[in-house]
PDB file of C-alpha atoms in Angstrom:
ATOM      1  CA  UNK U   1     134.167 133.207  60.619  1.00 52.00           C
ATOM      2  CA  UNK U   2     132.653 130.088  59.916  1.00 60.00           C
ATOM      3  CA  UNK U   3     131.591 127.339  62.884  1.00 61.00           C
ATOM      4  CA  UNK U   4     134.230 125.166  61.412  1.00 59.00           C
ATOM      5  CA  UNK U   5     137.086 127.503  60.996  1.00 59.00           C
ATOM      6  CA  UNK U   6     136.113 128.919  64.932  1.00 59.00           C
ATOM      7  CA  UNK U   7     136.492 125.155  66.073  1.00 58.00           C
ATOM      8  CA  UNK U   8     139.735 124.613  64.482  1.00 61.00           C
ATOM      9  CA  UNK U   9     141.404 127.865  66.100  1.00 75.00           C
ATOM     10  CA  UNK U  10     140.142 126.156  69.586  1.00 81.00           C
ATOM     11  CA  UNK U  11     142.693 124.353  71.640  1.00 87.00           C
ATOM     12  CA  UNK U  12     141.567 120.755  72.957  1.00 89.00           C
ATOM     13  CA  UNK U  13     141.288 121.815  76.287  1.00 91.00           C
ATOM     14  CA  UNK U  14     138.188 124.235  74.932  1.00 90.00           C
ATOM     15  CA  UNK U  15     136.446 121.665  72.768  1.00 89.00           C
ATOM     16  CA  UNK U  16     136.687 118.780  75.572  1.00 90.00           C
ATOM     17  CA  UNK U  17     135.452 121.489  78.091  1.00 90.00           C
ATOM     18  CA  UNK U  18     132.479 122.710  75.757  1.00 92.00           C
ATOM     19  CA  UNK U  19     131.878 118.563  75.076  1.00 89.00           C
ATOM     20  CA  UNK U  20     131.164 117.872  78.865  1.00 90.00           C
ATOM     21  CA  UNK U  21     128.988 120.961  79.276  1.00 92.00           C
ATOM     22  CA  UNK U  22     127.134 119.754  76.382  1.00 92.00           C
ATOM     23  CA  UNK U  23     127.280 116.227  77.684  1.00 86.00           C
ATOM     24  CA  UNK U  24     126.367 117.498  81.270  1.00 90.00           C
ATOM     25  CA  UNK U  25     123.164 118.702  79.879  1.00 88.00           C
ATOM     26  CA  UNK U  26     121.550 116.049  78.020  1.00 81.00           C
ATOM     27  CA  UNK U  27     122.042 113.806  80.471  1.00 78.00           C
ATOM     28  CA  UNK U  28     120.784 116.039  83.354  1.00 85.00           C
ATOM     29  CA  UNK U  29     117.805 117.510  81.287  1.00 83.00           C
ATOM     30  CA  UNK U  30     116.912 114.454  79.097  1.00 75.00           C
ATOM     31  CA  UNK U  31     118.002 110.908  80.405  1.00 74.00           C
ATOM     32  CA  UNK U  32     117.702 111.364  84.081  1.00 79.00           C
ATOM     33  CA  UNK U  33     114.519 112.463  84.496  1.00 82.00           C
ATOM     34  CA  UNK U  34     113.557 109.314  82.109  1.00 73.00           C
ATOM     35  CA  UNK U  35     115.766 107.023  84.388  1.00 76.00           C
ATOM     36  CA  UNK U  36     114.339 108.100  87.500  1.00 82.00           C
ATOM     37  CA  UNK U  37     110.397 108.131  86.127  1.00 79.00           C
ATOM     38  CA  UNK U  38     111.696 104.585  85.862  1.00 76.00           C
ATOM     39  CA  UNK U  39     112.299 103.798  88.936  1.00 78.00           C
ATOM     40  CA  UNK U  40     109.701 105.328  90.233  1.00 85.00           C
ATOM     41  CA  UNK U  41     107.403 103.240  88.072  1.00 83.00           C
ATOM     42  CA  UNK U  42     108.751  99.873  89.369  1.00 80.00           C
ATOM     43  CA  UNK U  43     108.366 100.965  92.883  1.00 84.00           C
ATOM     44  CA  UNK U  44     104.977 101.872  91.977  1.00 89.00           C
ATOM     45  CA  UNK U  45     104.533  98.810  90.268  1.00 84.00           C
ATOM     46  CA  UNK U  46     105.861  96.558  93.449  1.00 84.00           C
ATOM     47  CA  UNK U  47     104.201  98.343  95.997  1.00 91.00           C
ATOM     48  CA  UNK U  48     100.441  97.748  94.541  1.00 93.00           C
ATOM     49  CA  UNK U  49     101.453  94.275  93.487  1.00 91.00           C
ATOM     50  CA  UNK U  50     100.763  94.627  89.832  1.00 91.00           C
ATOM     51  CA  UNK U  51     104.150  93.846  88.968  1.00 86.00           C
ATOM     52  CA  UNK U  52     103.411  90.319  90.265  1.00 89.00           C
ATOM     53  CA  UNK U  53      99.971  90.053  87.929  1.00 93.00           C
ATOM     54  CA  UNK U  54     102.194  91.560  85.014  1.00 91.00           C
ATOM     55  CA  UNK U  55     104.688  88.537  85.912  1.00 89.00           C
ATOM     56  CA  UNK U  56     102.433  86.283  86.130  1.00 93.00           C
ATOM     57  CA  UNK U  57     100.160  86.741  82.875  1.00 95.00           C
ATOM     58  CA  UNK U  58     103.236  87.817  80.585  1.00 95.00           C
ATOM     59  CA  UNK U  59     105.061  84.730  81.864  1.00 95.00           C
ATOM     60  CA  UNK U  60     104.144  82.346  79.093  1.00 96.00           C
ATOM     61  CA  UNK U  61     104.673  84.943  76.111  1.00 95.00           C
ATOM     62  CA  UNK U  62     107.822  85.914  77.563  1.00 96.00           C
ATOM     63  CA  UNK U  63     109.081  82.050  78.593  1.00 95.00           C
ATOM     64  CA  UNK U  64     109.455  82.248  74.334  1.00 95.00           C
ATOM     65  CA  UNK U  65     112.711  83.734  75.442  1.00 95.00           C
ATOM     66  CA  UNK U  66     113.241  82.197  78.475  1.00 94.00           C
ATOM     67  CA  UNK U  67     112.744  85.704  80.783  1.00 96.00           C
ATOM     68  CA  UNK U  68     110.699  85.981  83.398  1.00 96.00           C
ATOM     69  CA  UNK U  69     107.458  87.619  82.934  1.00 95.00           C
ATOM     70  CA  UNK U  70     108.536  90.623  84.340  1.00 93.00           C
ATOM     71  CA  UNK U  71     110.750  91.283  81.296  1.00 95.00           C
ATOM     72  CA  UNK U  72     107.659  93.054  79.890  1.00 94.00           C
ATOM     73  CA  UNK U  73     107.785  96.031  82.029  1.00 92.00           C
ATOM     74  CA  UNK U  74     111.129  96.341  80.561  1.00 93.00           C
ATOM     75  CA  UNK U  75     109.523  95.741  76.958  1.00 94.00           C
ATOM     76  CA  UNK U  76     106.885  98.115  77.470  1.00 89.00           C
ATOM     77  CA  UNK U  77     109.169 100.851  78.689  1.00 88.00           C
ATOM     78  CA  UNK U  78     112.045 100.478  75.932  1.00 89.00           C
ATOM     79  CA  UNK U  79     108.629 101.488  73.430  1.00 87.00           C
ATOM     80  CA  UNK U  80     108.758 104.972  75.681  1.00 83.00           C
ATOM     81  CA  UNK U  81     112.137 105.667  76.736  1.00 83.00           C
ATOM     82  CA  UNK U  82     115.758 103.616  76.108  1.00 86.00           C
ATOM     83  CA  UNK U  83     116.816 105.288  79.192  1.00 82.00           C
ATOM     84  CA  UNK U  84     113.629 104.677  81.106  1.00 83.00           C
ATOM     85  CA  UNK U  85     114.290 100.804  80.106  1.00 88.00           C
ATOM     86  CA  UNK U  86     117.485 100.746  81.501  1.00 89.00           C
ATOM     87  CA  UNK U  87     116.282 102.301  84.766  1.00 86.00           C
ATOM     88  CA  UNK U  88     113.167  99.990  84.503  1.00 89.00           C
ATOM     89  CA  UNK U  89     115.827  96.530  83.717  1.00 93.00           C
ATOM     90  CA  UNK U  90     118.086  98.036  87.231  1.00 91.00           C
ATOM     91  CA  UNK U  91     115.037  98.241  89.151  1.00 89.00           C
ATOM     92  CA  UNK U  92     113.725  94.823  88.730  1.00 92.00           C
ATOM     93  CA  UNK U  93     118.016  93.526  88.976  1.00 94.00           C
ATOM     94  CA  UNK U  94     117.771  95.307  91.942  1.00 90.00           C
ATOM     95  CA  UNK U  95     114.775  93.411  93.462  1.00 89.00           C
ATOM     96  CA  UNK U  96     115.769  90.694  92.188  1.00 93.00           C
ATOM     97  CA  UNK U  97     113.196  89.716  89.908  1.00 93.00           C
ATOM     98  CA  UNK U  98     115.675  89.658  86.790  1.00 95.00           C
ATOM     99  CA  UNK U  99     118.992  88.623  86.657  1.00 96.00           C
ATOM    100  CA  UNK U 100     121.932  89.184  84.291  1.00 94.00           C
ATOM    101  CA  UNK U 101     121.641  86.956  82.079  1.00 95.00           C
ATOM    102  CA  UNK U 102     118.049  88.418  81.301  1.00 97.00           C
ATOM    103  CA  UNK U 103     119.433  91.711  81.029  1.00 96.00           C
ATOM    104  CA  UNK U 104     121.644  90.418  78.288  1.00 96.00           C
ATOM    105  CA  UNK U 105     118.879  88.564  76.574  1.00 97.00           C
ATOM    106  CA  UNK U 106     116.875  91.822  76.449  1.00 97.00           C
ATOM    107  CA  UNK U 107     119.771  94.715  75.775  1.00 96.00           C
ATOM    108  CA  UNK U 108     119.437  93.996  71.937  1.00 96.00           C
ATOM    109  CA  UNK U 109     115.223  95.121  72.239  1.00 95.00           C
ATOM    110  CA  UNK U 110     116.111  97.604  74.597  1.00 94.00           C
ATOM    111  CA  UNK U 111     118.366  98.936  71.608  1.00 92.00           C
ATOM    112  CA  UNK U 112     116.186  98.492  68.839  1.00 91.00           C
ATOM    113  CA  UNK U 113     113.049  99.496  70.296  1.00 90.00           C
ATOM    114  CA  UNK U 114     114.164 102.270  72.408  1.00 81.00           C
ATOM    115  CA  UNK U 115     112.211 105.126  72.522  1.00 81.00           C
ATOM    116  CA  UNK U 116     109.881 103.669  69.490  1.00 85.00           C
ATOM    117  CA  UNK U 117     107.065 105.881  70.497  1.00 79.00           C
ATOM    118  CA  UNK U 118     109.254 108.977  70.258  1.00 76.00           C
ATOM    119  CA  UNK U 119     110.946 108.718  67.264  1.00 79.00           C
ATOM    120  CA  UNK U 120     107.943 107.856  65.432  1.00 80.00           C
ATOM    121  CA  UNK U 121     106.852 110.708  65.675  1.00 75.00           C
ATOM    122  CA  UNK U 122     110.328 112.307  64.596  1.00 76.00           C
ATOM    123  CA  UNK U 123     111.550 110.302  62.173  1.00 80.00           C
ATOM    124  CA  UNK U 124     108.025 109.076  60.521  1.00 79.00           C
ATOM    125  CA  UNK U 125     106.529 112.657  61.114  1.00 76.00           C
ATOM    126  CA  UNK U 126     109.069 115.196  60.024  1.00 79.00           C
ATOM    127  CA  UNK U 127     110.044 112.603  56.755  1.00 81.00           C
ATOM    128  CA  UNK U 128     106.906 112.857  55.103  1.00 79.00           C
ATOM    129  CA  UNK U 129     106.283 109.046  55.230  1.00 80.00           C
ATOM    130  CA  UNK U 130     102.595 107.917  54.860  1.00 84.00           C
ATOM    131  CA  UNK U 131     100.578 107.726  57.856  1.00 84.00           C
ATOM    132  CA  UNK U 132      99.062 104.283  56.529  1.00 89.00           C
ATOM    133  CA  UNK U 133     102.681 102.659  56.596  1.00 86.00           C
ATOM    134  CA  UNK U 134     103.648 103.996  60.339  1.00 85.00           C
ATOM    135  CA  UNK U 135     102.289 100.991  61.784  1.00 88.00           C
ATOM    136  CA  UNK U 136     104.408  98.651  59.291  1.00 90.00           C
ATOM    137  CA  UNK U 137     107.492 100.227  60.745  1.00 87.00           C
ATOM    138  CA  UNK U 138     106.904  99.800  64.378  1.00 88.00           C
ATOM    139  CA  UNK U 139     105.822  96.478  63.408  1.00 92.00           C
ATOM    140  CA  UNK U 140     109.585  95.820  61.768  1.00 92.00           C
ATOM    141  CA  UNK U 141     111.265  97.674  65.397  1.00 91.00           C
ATOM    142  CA  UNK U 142     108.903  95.163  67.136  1.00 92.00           C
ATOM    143  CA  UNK U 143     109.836  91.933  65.026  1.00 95.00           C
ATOM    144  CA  UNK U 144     113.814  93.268  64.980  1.00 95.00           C
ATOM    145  CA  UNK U 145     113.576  93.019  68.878  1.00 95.00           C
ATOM    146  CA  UNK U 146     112.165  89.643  69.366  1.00 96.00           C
ATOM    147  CA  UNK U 147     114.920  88.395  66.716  1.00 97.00           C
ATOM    148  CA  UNK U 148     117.272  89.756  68.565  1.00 96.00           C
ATOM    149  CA  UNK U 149     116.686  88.224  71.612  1.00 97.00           C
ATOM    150  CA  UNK U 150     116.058  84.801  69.997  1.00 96.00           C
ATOM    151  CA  UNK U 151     120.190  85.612  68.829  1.00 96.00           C
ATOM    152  CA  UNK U 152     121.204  86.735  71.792  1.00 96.00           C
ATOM    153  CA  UNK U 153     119.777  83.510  73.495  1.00 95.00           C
ATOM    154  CA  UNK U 154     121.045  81.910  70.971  1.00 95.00           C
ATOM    155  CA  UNK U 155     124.494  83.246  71.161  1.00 95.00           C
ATOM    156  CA  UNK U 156     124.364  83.230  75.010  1.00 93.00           C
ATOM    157  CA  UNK U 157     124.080  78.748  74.776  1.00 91.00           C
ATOM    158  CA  UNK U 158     127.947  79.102  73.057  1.00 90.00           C
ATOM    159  CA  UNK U 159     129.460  80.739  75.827  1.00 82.00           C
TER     160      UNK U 159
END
């Protein structure tokens, strides 16, 4: 019997069921040890006061967008992890140092340069591309993010 033929005799109940095990265990196994590295990293981050420096030399780079300079950290962890980033964006919410309408202005980079580092090497490895062209499409991810702030800045003055 073929996987599709077994998954039509299943009732709903059964497929849901075998969903939210499946579900269960990415998130368990891959996102929340990435969210809580996270926070563990801003704590980190606070408690030796290089948050602050971060903040302080990103600020002008970052002022392009008008964020903080501690939007960085966020930057710099989207290149690792898009659930790291997210723990990294509710950290710095939850101190304070960002605030809503930051998060907004950096969701679209969080999306389109989440986990860059990691699926460079499975996208750009496994497909055979040329190593000499790898940088030229993190380069692309990197220039697709700061557009997409700029819109979402952009869009953000309209409502």
């Amino acid at each position: 019997m073929s996987a599709a033929a077994a998954t039509a005799t299943k009732n709903p109940i059964d497929l849901f069921v075998q969903g939210a095990r499946q579900g269960w265990s990415i998130v368990t196994g891959n996102m929340l040890p990435n969210i809580i590295m996270a926070f563990v990293i801003i704590r980190i981050l606070q408690l030796t006061k290089l948050l602050d420096l971060i903040g302080a030399v990103a600020s002008p780079v970052m002022a392009l967008w008008g964020l903080p300079g501690a939007a960085l950290v966020v930057l710099c962890a989207a290149l690792l992890s898009r659930g790291g980033s997210v723990g990294v964006a509710a950290g710095l919410v939850g101190s304070g140092q960002l605030s809503g309408a930051d998060i907004s202005v950096l969701a679209p980079a969080m999306m389109l340069m989440g986990a860059l580092v990691q699926q460079t090497g499975r996208c750009l490895g496994s497909s055979d591309c040329n190593r000499r062209y790898w940088g030229w499409h993190i380069l692309i991810c990197i220039i697709n993010a700061m557009l997409g702030m700029w819109m979402m800045r952009l869009f953000m003055l309209f409502i």
